[in-house]
CSV table of C-alpha atoms in Angstrom, one decimal:
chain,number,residue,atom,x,y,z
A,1,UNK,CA,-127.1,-58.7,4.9
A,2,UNK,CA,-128.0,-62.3,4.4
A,3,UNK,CA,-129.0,-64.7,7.1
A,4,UNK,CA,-127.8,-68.2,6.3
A,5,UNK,CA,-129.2,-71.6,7.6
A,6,UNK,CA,-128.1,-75.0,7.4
A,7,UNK,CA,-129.9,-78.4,7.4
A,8,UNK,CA,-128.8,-81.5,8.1
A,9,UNK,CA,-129.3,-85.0,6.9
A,10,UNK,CA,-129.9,-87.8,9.7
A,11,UNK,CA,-128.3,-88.1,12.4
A,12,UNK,CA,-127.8,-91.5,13.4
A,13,UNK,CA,-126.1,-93.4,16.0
A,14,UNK,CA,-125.9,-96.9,15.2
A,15,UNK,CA,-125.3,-99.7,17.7
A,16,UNK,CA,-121.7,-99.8,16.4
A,17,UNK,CA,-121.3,-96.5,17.4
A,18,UNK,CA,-120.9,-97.4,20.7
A,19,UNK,CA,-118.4,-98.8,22.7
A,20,UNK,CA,-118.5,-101.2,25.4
A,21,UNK,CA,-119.0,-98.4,28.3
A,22,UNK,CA,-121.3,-96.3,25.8
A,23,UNK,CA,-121.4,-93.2,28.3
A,24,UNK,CA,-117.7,-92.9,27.2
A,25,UNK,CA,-118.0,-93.0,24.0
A,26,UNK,CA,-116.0,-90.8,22.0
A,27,UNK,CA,-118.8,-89.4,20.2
A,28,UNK,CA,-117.1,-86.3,18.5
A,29,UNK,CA,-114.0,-87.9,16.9
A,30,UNK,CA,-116.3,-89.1,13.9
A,31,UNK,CA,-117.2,-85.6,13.5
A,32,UNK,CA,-114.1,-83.6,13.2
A,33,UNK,CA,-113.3,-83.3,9.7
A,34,UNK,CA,-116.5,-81.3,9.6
A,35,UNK,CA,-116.5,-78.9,13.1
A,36,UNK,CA,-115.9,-75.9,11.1
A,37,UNK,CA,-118.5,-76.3,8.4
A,38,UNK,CA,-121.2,-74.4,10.0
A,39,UNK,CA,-119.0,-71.7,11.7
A,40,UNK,CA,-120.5,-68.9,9.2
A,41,UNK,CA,-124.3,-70.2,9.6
A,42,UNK,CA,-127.1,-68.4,11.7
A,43,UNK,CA,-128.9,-71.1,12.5
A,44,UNK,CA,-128.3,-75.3,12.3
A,45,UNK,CA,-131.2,-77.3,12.0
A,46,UNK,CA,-130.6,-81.4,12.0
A,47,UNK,CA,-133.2,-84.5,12.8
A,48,UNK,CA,-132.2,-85.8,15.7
A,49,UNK,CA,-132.7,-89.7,14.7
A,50,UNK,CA,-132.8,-90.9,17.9
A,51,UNK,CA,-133.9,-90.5,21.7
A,52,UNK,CA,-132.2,-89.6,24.5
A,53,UNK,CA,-134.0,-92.3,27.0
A,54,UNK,CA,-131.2,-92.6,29.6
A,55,UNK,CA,-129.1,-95.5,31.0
A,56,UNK,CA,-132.0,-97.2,32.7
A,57,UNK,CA,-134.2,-97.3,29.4
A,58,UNK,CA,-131.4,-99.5,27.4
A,59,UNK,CA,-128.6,-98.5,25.2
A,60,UNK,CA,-129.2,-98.8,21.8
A,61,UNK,CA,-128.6,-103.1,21.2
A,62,UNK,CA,-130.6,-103.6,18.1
A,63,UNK,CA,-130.5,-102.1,14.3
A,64,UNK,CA,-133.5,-100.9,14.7
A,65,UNK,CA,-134.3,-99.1,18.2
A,66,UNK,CA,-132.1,-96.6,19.1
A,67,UNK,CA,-131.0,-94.9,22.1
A,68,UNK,CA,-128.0,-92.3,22.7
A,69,UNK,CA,-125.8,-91.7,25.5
A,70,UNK,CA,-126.8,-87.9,26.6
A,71,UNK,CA,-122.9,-87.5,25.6
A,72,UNK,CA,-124.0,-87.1,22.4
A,73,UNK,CA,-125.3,-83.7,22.9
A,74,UNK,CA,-121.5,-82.5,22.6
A,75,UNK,CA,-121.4,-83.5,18.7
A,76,UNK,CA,-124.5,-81.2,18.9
A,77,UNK,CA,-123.0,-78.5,20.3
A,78,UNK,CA,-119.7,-78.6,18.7
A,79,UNK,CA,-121.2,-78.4,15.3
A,80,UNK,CA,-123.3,-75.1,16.0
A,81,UNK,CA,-126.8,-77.3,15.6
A,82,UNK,CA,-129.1,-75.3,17.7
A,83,UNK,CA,-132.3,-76.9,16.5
A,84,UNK,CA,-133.4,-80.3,16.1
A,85,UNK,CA,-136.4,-81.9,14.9
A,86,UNK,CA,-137.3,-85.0,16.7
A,87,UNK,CA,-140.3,-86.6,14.6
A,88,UNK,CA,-139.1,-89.5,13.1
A,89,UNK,CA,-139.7,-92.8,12.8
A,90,UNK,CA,-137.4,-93.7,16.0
A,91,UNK,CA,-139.1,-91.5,18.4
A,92,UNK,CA,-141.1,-94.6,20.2
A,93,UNK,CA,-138.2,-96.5,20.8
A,94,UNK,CA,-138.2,-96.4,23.9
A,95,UNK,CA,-141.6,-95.4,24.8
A,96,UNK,CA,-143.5,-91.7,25.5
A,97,UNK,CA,-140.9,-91.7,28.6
A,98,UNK,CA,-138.0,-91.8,26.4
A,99,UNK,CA,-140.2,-89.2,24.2
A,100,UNK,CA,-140.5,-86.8,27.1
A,101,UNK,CA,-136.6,-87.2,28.4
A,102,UNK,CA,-135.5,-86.4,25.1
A,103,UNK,CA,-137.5,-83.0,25.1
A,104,UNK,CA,-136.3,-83.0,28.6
A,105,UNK,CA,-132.4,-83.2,27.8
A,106,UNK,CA,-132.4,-80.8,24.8
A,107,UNK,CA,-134.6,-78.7,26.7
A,108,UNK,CA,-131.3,-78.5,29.9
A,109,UNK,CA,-128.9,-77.9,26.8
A,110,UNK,CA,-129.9,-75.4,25.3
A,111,UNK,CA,-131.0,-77.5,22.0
A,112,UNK,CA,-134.2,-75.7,20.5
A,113,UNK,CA,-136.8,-79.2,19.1
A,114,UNK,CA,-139.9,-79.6,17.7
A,115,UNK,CA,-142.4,-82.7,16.0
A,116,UNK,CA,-142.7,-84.3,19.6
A,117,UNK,CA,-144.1,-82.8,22.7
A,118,UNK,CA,-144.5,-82.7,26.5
A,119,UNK,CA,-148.2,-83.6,27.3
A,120,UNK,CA,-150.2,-80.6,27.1
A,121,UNK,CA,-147.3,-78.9,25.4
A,122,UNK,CA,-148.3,-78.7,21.9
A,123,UNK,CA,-147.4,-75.8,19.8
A,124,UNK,CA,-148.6,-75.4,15.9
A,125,UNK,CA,-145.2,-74.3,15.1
A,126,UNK,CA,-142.1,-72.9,16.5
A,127,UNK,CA,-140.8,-69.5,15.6
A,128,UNK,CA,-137.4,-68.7,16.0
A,129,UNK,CA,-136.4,-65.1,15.1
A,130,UNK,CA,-132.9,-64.7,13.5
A,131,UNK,CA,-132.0,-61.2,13.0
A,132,UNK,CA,-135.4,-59.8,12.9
A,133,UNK,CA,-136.9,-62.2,10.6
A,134,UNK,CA,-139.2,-64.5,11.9
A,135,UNK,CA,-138.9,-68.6,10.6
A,136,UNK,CA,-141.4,-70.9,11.1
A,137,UNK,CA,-140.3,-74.4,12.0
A,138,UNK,CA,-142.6,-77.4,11.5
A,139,UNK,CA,-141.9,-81.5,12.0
A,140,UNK,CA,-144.0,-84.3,11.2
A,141,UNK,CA,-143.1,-88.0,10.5
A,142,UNK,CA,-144.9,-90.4,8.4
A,143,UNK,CA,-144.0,-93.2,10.9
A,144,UNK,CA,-142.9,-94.3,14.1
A,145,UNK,CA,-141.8,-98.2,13.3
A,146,UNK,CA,-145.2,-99.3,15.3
A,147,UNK,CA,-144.4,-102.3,13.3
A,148,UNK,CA,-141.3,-103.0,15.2
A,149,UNK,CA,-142.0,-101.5,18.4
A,150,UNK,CA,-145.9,-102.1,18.5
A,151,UNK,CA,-146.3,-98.9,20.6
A,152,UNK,CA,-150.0,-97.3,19.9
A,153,UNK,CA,-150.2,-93.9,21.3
A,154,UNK,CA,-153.3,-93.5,23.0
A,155,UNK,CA,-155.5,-90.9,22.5
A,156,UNK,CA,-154.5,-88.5,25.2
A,157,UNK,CA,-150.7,-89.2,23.8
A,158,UNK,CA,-151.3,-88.5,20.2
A,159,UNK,CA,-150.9,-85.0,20.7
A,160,UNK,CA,-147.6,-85.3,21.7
A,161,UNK,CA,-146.0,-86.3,18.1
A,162,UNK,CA,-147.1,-84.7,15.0
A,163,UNK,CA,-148.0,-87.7,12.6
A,164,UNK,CA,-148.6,-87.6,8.8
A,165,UNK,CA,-150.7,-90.7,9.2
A,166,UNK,CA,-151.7,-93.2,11.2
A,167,UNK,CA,-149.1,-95.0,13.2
A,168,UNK,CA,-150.2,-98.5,11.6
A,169,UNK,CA,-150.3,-96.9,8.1
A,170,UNK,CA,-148.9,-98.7,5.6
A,171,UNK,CA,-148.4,-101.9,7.8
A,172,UNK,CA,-151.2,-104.3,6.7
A,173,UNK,CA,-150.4,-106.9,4.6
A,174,UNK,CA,-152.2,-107.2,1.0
A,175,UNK,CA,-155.1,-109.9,1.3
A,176,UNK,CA,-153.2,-111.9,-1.4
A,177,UNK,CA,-150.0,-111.7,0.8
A,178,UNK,CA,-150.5,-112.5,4.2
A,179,UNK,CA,-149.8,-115.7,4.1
A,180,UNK,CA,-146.4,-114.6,3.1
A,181,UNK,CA,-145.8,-111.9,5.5
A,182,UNK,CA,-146.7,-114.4,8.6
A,183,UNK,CA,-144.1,-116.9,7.3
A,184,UNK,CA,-141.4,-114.2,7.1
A,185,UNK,CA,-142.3,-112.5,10.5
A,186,UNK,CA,-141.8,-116.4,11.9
A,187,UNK,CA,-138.9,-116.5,10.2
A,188,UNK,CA,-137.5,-112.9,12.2
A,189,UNK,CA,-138.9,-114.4,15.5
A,190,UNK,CA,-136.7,-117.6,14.9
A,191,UNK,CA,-133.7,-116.3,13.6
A,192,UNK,CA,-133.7,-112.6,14.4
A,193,UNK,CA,-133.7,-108.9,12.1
A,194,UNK,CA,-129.7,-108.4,11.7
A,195,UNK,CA,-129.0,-112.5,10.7
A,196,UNK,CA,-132.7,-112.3,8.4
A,197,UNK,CA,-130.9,-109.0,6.6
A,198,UNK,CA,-127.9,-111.0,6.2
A,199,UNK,CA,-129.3,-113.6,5.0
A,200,UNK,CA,-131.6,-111.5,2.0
A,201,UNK,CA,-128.0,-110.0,1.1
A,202,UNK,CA,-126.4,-113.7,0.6
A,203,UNK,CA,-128.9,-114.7,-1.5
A,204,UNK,CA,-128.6,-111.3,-3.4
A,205,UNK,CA,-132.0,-110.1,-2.4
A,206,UNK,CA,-133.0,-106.3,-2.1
A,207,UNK,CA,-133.5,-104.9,1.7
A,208,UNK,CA,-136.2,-102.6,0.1
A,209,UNK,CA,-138.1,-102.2,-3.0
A,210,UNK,CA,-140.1,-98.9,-4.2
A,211,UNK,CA,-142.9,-98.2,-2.1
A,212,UNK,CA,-146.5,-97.7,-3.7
A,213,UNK,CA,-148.6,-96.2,-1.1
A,214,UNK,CA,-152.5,-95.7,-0.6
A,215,UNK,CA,-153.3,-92.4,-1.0
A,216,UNK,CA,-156.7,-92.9,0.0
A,217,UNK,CA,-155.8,-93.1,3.9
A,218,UNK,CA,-154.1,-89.7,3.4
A,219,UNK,CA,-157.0,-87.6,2.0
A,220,UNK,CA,-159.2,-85.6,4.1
A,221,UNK,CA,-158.5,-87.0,7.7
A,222,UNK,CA,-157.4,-85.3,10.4
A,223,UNK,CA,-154.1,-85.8,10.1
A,224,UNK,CA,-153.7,-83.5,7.0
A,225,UNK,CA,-156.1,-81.4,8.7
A,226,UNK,CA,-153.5,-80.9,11.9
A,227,UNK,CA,-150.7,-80.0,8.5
A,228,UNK,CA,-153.0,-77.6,7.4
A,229,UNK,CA,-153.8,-76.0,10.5
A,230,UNK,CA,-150.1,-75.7,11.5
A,231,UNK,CA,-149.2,-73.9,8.2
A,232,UNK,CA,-152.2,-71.6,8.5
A,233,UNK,CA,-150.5,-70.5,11.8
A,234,UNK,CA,-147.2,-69.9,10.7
A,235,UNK,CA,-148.8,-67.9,7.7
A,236,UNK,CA,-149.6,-65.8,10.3
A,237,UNK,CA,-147.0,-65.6,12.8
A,238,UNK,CA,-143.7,-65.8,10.4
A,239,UNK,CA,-142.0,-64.6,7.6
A,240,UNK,CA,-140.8,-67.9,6.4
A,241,UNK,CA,-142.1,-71.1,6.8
A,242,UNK,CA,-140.1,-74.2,7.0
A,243,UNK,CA,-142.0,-77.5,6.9
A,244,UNK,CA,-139.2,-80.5,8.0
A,245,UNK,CA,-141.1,-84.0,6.8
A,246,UNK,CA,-139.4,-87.1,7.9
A,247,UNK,CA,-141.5,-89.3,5.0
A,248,UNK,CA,-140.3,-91.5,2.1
A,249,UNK,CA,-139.2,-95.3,1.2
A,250,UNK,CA,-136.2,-95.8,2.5
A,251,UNK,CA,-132.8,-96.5,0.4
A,252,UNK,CA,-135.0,-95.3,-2.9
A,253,UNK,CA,-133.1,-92.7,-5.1
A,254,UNK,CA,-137.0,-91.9,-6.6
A,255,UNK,CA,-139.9,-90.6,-4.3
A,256,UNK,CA,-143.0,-92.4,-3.8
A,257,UNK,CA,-146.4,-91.2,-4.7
A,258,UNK,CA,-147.1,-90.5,-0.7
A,259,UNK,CA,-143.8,-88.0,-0.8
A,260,UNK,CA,-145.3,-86.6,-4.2
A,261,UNK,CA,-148.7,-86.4,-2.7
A,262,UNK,CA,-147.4,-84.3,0.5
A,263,UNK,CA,-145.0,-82.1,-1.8
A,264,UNK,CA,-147.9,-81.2,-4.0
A,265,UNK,CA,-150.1,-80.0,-0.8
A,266,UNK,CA,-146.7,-78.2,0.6
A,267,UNK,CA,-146.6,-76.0,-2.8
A,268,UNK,CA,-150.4,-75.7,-2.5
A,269,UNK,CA,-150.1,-73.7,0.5
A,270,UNK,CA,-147.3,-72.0,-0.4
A,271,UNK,CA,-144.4,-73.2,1.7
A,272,UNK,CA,-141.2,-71.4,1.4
A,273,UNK,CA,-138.7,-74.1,2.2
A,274,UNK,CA,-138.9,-78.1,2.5
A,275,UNK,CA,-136.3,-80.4,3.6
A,276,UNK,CA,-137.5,-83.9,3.7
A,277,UNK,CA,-135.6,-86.8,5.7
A,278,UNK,CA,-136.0,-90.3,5.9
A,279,UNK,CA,-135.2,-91.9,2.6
A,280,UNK,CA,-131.4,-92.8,3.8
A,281,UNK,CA,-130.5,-91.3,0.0
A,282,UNK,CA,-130.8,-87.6,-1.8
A,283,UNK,CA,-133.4,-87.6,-3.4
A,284,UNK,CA,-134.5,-84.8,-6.1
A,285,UNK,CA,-135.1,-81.1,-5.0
A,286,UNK,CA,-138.2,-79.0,-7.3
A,287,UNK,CA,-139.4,-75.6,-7.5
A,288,UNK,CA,-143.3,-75.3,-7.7
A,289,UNK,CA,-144.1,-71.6,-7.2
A,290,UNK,CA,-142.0,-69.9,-4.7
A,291,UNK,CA,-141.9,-73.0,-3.1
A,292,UNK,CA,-138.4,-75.3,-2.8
A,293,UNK,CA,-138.9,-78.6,-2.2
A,294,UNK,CA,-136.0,-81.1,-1.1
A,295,UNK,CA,-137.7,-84.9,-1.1
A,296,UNK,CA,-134.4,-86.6,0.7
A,297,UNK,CA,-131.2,-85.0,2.0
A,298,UNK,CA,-129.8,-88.2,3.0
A,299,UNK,CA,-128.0,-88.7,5.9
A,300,UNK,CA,-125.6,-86.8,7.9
A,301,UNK,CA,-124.2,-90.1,10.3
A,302,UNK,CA,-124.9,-93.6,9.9
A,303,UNK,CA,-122.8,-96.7,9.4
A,304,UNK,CA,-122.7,-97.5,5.5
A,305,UNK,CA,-121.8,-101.3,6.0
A,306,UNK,CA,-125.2,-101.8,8.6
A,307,UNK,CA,-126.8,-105.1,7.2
A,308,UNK,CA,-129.7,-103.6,6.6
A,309,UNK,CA,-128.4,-100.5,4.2
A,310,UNK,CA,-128.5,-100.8,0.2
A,311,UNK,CA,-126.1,-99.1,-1.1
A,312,UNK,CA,-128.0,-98.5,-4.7
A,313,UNK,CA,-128.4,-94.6,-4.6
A,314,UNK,CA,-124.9,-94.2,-2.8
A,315,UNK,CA,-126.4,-93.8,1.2
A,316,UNK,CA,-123.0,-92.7,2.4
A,317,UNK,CA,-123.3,-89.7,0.8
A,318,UNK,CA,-125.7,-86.6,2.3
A,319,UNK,CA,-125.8,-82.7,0.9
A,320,UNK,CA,-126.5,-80.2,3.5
A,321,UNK,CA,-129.3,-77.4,2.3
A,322,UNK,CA,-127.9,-73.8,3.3
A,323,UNK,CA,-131.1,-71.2,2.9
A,324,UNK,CA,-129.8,-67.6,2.4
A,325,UNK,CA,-132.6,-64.9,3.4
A,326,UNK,CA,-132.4,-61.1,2.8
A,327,UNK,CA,-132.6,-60.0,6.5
A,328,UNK,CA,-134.0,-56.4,4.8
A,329,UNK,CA,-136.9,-57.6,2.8
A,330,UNK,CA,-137.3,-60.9,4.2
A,331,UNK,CA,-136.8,-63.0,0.7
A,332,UNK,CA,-134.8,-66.1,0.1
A,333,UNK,CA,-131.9,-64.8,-2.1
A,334,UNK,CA,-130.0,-68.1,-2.4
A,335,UNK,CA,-130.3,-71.6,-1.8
A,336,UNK,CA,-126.8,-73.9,-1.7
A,337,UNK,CA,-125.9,-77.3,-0.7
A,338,UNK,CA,-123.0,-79.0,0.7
A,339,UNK,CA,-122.0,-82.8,-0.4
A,340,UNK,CA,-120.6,-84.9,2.9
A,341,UNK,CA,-119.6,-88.5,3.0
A,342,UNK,CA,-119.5,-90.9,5.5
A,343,UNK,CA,-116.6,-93.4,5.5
A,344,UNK,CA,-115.7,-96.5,7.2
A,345,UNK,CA,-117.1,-99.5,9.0
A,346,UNK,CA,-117.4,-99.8,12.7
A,347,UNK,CA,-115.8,-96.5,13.0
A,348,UNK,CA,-117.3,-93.8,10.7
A,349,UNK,CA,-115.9,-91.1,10.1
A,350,UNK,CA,-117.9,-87.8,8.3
A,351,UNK,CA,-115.9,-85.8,5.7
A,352,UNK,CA,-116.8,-82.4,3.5
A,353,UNK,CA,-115.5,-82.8,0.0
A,354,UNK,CA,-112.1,-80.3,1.1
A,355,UNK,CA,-111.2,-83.3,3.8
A,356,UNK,CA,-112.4,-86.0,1.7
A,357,UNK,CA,-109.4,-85.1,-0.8
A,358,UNK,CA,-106.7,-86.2,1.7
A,359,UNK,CA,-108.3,-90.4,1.3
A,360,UNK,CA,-109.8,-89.8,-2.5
A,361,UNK,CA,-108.7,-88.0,-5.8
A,362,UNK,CA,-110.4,-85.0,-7.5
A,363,UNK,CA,-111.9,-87.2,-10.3
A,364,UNK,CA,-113.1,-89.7,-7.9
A,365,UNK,CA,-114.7,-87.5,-6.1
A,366,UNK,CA,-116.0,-85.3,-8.9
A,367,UNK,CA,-117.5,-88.8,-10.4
A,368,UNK,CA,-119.7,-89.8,-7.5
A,369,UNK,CA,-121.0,-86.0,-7.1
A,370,UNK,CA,-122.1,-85.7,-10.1
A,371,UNK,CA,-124.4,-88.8,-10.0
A,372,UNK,CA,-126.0,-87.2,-7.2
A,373,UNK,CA,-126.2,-83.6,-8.0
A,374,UNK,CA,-127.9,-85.0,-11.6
A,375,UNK,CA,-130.3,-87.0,-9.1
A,376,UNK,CA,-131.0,-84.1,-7.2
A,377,UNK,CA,-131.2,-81.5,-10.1
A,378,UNK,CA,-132.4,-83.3,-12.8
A,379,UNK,CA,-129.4,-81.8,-14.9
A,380,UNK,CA,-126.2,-83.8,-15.9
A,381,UNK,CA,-123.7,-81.1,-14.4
A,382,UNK,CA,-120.2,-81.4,-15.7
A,383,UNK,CA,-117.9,-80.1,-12.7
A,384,UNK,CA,-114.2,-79.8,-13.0
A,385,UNK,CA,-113.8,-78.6,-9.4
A,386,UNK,CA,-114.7,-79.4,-6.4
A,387,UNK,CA,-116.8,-76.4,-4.3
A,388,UNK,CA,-117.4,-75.9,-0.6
A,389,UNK,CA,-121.4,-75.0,-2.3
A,390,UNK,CA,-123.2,-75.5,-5.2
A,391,UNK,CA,-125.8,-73.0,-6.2
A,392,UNK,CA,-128.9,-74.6,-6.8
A,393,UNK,CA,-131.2,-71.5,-6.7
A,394,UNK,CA,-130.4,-67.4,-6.7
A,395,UNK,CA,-133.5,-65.1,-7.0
A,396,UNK,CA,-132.8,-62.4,-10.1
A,397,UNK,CA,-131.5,-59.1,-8.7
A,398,UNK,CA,-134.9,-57.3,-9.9
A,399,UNK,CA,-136.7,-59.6,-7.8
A,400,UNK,CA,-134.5,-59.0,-4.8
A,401,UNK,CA,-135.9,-55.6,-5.0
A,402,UNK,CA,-139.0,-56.7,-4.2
């Protein structure tokens, strides 16, 4: 019998999102067109892209510091997700208190989390057993906006979030472009984020552009030692390990030489699954070993018309990753994905492809899939129907055996 598990995109509540009480926000009527899609999956893992800091820490008021009503927890629920990761690059917004209260929250739910911590709290990697096989879960983020929020853990707090780097990496302006970069951060001070977005678009400028990183403050520190380590336990503590990176430049249909770098070492140490967040886009999945490797997923909720969104590699689309395991010899048999899109302005709505017929034709449809799935496979795929799954990867009956 096969155990399946799902995995989804970002979950993101925009300040749109909300209405003008935002406890009473009607946080589930986005998300019925796709209730019943996880109603024959074990386990539903998502990244929780935002924090749960309560009324007195500030509603999210900005498009770039989030905070959710604790309502939200019924979208949660009614989509079967039972497991959230909660590094990401918006888990400072409101502080280590907001950090803790989140934990805190899921914790009274019933919502399984890991990549953030209560102090003394830390765990190499959680293990959740699904019908007698054991998966190791592990969350890290490359970033945690310190250039927006200019929270610096201190050293009794870093152990509390599971970083990739440091949290100023990648923040210092190049010697020939400071002068630059102080201009434009007078320019946000004067005018604000959201009106300087607007104002790139007018002018037909690009939000982001492909990220070259320095590889040289990745190697041998002790951040990729803590990676290491926490793989080395699940080695010995799991079946299956799961490695859930929240890394990559955003709104980029191509991964960056950091996501390649971290891929590489994932494959190196022979992880069985990777699902990478982040990027806003879907990004390409590889195979390197036994090890599957998903570099972007995309998104799962957001608002496609934020000022700040490209819409280049198609953001309002996300694929879900469905893992099928053989629950007798404890090998992935199958690995699937599902396309959703999200749809609207100031009220989004999520869709599978089955609901998505009802606003869009077949060929429509079957046009913008198969820009993705050639993104993501590296295959121009000619479909002439739409699916519920695609089959990206089924291990050869002999093998099964094994």
């Amino acid at each position: 019998m096969d155990i399946k598990i799902s995995f989804l995109g970002d979950l993101m509540v925009e300040k749109s999102w909300l209405g003008r009480d935002p406890e009473k926000t009607n946080f589930c009527g986005p998300f019925q067109n796709v209730s019943s899609m996880f109603d024959e999956s074990d386990l539903v893992v998502a990244n929780l892209e935002t924090v749960l800091a309560g009324a007195t820490a500030g509603y999210t008021n900005h498009i770039y510091s989030f905070n959710t009503p604790d309502e939200f927890l019924q979208v949660l629920h009614k989509l079967k997700i039972g497991f959230v990761t909660t590094a990401n690059n918006h888990t400072l917004d409101r502080g280590v208190e907001g950090l803790e209260r989140t934990i805190s929250v899921l914790n009274s739910s019933g919502i399984e989390q890991t990549g953030t911590f209560l102090k003394g709290e830390r765990h190499k990697a959680s293990i959740m057993t699904v019908k007698d096989v054991k998966f190791a879960l592990i969350s890290y983020t490359a970033s945690t906006n310190y250039n927006l929020n200019h929270f610096e853990l201190s050293e009794d707090e870093l152990e509390q979030i599971n970083l990739l780097s440091e949290q100023k990496y990648g923040y210092q302006a190049p010697a020939d472009n400071r002068l630059f970069f102080r201009v434009k951060k007078r320019m946000i001070d004067i005018i604000g984020l959201e009106r300087y977005f607007k104002l790139k678009k007018i002018i037909g400028k690009k939000h982001k552009t492909l990220r070259t990183d320095r590889l040289d403050q990745v190697i041998d520190n002790k951040y990729l030692r803590s990676v290491k380590d926490d793989i080395n336990y699940a080695k010995e503590n799991a079946d299956l390990i799961i490695f859930l990176p929240h890394m990559g430049g955003q709104y980029n249909g191509i991964p960056g030489s950091y996501a390649e770098f971290y891929m590489h070492l994932f494959a190196q140490e022979k992880v069985d699954l990777v699902v990478a967040t982040h990027p806003h886009v879907v990004q390409k999945y590889e195979k390197k070993g036994e090890s599957h490797l998903f570099y972007s997923i995309g998104n799962f909720s957001m608002v496609p018309d934020s000022v700040f969104v490209d819409k280049s590699f198609m953001p309002e689309y996300g694929v879900v990753v469905h893992l099928y395991v053989n629950s007798e010899n404890k090998l992935i048999s199958k690995i699937t994905y599902s396309f959703i899109k999200v749809v609207g302005s100031r009220n989004p709505i999520i869709y599978d492809l089955e609901s998505l017929r009802r606003l869009e034709s077949d060929d429509s449809i079957l046009n913008d899939i198969q820009v993705i799935q050639s993104r993501l496979t590296g295959k121009d795929i000619n479909y002439t129907k739409i699916q519920k799954e695609y089959v990206i990867y089924e291990r050869p009956i002999l093998q099964m055996k094994s």
